[in-house]
Short mmCIF file of C-alpha atoms in Angstrom, two decimals:
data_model
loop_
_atom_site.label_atom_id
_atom_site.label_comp_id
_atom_site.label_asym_id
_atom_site.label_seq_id
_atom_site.Cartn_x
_atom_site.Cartn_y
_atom_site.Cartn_z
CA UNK A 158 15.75 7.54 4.08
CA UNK A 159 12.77 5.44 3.78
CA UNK A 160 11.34 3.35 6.22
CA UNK A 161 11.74 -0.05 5.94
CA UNK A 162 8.54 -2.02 6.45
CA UNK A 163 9.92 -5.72 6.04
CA UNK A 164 13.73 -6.87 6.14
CA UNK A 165 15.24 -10.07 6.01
CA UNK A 166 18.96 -9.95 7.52
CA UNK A 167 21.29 -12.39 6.38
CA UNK A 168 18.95 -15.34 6.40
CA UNK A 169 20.30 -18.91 6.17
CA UNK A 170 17.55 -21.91 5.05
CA UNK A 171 18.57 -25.34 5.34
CA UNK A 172 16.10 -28.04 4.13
CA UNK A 173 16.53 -31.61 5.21
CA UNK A 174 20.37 -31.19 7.59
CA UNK A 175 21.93 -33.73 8.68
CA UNK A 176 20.55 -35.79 5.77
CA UNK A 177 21.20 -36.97 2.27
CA UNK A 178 18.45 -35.50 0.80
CA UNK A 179 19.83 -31.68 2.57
CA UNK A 180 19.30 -28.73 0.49
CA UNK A 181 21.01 -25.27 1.54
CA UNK A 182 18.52 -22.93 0.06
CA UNK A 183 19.36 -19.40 1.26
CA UNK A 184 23.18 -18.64 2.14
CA UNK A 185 23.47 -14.77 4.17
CA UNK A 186 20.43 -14.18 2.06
CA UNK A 187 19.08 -10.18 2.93
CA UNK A 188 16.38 -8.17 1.36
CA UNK A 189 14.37 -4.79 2.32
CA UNK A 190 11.00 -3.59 1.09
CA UNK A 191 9.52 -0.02 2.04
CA UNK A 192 6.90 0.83 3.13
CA UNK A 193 4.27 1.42 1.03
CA UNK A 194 6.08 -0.71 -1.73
CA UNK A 195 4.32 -2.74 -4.17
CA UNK A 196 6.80 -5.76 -4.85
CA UNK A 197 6.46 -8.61 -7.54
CA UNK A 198 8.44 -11.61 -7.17
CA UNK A 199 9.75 -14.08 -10.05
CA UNK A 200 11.26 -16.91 -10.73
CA UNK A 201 11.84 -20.60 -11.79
CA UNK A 202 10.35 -23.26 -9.44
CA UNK A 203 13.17 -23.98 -6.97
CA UNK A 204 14.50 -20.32 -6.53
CA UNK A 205 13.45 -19.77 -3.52
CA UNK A 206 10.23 -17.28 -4.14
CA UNK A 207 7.42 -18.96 -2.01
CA UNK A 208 10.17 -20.40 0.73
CA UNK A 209 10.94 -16.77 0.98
CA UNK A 210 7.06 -15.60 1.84
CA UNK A 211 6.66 -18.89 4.33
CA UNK A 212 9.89 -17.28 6.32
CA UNK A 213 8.16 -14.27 6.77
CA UNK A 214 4.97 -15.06 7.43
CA UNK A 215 6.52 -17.57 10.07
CA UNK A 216 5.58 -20.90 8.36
CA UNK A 217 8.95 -22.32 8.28
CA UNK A 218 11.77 -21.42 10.57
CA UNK A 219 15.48 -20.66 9.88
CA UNK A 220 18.84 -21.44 10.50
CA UNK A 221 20.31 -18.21 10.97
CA UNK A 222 19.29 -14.89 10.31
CA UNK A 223 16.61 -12.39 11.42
CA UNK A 224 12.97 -11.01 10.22
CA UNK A 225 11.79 -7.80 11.09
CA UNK A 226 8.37 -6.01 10.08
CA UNK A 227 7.46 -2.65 10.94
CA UNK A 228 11.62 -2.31 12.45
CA UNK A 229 10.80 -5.05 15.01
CA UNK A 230 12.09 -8.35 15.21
CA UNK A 231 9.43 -11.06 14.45
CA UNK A 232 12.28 -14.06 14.12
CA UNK A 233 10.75 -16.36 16.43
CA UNK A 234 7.23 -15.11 16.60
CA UNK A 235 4.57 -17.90 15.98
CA UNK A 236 2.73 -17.72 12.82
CA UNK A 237 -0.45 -17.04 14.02
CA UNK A 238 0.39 -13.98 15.96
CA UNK A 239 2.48 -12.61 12.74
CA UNK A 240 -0.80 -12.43 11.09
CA UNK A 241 -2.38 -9.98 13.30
CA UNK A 242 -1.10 -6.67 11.46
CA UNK A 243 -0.27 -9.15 8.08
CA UNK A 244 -2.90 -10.71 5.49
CA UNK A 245 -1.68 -13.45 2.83
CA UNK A 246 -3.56 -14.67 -0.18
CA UNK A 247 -2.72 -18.70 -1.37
CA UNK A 248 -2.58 -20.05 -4.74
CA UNK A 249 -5.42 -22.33 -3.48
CA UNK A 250 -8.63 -20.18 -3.13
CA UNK A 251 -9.81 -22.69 -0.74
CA UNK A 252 -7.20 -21.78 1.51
CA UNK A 253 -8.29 -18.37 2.64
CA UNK A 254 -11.86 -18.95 3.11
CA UNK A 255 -14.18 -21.46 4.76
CA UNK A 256 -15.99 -23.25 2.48
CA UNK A 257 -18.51 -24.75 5.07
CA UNK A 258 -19.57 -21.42 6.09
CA UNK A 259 -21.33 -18.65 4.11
CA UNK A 260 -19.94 -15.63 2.70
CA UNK A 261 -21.65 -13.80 5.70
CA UNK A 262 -20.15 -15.95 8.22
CA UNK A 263 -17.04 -15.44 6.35
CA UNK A 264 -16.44 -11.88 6.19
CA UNK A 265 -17.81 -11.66 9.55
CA UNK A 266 -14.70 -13.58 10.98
CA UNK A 267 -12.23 -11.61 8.82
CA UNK A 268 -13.80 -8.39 10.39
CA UNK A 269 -13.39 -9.93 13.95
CA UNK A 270 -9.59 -10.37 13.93
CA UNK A 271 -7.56 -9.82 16.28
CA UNK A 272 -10.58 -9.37 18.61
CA UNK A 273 -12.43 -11.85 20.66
CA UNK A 274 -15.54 -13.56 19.97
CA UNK A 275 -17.14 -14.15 23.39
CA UNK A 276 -20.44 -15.60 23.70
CA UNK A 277 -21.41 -13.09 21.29
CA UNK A 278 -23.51 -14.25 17.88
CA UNK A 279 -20.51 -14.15 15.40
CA UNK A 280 -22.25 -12.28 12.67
CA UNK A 281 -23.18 -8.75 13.48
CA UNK A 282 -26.63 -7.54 11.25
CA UNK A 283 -25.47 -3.75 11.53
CA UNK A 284 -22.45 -4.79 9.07
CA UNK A 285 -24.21 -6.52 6.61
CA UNK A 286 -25.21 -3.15 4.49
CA UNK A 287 -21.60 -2.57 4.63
CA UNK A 288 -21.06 -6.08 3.98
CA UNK A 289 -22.96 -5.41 0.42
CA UNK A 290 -21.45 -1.99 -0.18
CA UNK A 291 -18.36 -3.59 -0.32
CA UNK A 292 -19.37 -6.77 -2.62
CA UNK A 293 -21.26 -5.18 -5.32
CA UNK A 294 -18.58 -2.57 -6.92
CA UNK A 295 -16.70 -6.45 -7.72
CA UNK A 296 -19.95 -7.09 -10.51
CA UNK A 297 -19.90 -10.81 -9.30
CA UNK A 298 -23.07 -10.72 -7.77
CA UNK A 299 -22.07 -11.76 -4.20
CA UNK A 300 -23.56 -8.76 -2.54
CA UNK A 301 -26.65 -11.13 -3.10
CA UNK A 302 -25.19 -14.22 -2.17
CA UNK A 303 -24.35 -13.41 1.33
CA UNK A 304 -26.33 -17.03 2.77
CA UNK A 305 -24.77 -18.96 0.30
CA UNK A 306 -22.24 -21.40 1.85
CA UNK A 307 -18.62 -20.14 0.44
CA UNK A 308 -18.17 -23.66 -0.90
CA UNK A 309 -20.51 -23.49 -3.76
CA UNK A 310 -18.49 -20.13 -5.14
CA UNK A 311 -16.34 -20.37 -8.35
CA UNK A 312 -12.81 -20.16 -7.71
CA UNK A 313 -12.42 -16.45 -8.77
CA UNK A 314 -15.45 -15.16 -6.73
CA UNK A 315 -14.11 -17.56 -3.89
CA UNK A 316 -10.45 -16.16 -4.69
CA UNK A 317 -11.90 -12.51 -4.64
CA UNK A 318 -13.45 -12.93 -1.54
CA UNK A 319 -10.23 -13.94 0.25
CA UNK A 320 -8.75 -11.40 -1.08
CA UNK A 321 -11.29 -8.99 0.35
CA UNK A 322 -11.05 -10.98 4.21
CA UNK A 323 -7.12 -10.53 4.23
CA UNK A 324 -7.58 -7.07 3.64
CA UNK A 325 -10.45 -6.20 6.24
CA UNK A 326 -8.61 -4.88 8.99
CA UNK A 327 -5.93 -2.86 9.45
CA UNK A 328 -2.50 -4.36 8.21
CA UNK A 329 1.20 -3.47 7.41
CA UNK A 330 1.88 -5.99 5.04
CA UNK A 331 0.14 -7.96 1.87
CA UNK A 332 1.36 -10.92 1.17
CA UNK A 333 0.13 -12.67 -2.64
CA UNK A 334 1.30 -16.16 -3.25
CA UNK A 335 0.58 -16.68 -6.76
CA UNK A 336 -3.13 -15.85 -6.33
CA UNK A 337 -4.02 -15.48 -9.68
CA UNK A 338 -2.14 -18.95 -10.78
CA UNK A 339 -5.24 -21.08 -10.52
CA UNK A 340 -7.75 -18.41 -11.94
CA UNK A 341 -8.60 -19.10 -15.67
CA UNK A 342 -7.44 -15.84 -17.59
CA UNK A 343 -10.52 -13.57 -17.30
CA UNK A 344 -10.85 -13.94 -13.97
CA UNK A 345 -7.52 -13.64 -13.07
CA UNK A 346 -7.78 -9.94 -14.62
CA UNK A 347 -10.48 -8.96 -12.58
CA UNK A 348 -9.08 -10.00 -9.36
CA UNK A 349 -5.75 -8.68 -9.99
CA UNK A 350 -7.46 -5.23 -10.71
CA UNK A 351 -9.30 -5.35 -7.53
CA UNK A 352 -5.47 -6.05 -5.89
CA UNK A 353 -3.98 -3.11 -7.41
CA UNK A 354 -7.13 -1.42 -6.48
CA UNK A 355 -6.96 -2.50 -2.92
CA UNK A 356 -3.73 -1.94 -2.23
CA UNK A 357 -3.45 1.43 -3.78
CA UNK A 358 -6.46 2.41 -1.92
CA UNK A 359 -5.10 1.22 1.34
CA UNK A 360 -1.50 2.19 1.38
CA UNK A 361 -0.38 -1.59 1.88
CA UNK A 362 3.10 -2.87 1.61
CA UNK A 363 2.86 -5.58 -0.67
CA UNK A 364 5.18 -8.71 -1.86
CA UNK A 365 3.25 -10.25 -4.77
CA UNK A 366 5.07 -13.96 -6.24
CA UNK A 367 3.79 -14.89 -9.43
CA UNK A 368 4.45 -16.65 -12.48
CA UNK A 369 2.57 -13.92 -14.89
CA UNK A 370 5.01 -12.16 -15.97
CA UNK A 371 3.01 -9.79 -17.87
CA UNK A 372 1.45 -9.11 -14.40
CA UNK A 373 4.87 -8.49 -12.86
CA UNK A 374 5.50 -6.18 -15.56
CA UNK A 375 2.01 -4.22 -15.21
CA UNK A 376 1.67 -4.23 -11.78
CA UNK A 377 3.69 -3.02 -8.19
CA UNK A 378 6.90 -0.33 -8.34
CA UNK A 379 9.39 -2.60 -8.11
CA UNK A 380 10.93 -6.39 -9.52
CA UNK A 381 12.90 -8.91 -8.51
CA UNK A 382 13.56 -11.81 -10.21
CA UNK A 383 15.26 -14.69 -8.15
CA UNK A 384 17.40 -17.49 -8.95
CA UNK A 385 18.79 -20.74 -6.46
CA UNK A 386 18.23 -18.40 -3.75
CA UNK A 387 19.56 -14.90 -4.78
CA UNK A 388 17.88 -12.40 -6.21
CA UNK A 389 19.58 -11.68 -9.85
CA UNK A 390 17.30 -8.79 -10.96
CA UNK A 391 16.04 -5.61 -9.05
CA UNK A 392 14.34 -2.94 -10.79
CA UNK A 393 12.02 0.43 -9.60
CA UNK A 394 11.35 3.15 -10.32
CA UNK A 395 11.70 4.04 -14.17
CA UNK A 396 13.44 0.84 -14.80
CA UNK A 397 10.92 -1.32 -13.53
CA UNK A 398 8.21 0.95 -15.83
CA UNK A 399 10.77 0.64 -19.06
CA UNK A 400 11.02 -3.92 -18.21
CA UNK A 401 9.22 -5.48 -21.08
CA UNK A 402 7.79 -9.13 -20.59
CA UNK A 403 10.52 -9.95 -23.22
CA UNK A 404 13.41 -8.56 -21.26
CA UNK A 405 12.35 -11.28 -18.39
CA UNK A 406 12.16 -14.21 -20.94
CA UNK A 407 15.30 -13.10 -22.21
CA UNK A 408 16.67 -13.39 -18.96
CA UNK A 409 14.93 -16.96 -17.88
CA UNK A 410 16.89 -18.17 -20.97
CA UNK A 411 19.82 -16.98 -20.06
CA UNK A 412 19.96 -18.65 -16.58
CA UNK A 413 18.42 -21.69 -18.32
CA UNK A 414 21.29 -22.38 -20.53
CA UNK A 415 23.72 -21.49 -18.31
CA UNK A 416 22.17 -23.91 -15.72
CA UNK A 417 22.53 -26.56 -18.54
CA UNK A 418 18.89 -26.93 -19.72
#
């Protein structure tokens, strides 16, 4: 069989308990991605998609359940120490990078970690050639902007870049939280070749949420839709390659009017 990179087992998510405003989001909620999977998520606001990558990455905790990566437990790991072997690209490009700092600086400390800095300078000049190499195939021109402070970057070259840090060192798992959402349409093409790209290239085990669903259709082996919590559609394979962005709509309409809207 294959091997099972991430699994969530029978997960219960409970926001606000004990209070009026108490939501029971996930009920014996399980789900298992292989290794090596490319997996895109979608969804209505409210089903459960991004509360569903904060579990796993450890942002949020749970009420019952367990999380294992790689086939160990990671239930009650902190959050920080999850990210070791996982990378995760926000919505927000200014989330994944450090805007005060330059793109040097920058991909420096996403090609430090997991290691420690010392009293060591924190940029090492014997990487910045490979530094470039890896900037210029992009065509944004940031193989020439390595002093410039991260802050004065677009979003998509800022976006890129994260995408690029989170992928630096070795990992077992991707995760994309709708990192293409804020991107105006151009760009968001260009970085979400350089994703397929990068994970292909890599091997990673990805979970990609988005609201694109031309990109969920285009892009990763398999699809699941989600709705209040469960998911309600799960193709691979040939099914996932035969899904056409109308099929989903159809679907979202479906649950719409059933849901009373």
């Amino acid at each position: 069989m294959p091997e099972a990179a991430m699994q969530l087992n029978h997960i219960t998510k409970i926001y606000n308990p004990g209070t009026v405003h108490e939501t029971l989001l996930f009920r014996d909620f399980s789900l298992e991605v292989e290794k090596g999977s490319f997996v895109t998520v979608v969804g209505s606001n409210g089903s459960g998609k991004t509360s569903m990558l904060n579990i796993l990455c450890g942002t949020i905790p749970v009420e019952d359940g367990t999380v294992c990566l790689g086939g160990r437990e990671i239930t009650r790991m902190k959050e920080f120490r999850r990210y070791a072997r996982m990378g995760r690209v926000y919505q927000n490009p200014a989330m994944g990078t450090c805007a005060s700092m330059t793109i040097l600086e920058n991909l420096a400390m996403a090609d430090n970690k997991g290691r420690a800095y010392g009293l060591l300078p924190g940029t090492n000049k014997r990487r910045i050639g490979a530094y470039r190499d890896m900037l210029a195939p992009l065509g944004l021109g940031l193989e020439d902007k390595l002093g410039v402070q991260v802050g004065a970057l677009s979003g998509g070259q800022r976006q890129t870049l994260a995408l690029l840090m989170a992928t630096m060192t070795p990992i077992d798992f991707l995760i994309l939280d709708e990192h293409t959402a804020a991107l105006d349409p151009k760009t968001a093409e260009i970085v979400m070749e350089l994703t397929d790209r990068v994970v292909h290239e890599k091997h990673l085990t990805t979970l990609m949420v988005t609201h694109n669903l031309r990109h969920a259709v285009t892009y990763g082996d398999r699809l699941l839709m989600m709705h209040q919590g469960q998911v309600v559609l799960d193709k691979s394979g040939e099914e996932k390659e035969k899904l056409q962005v109308e099929d989903l709509l159809g679907l979202f309409n479906t649950i719409s009017i059933e849901c009373g809207n």
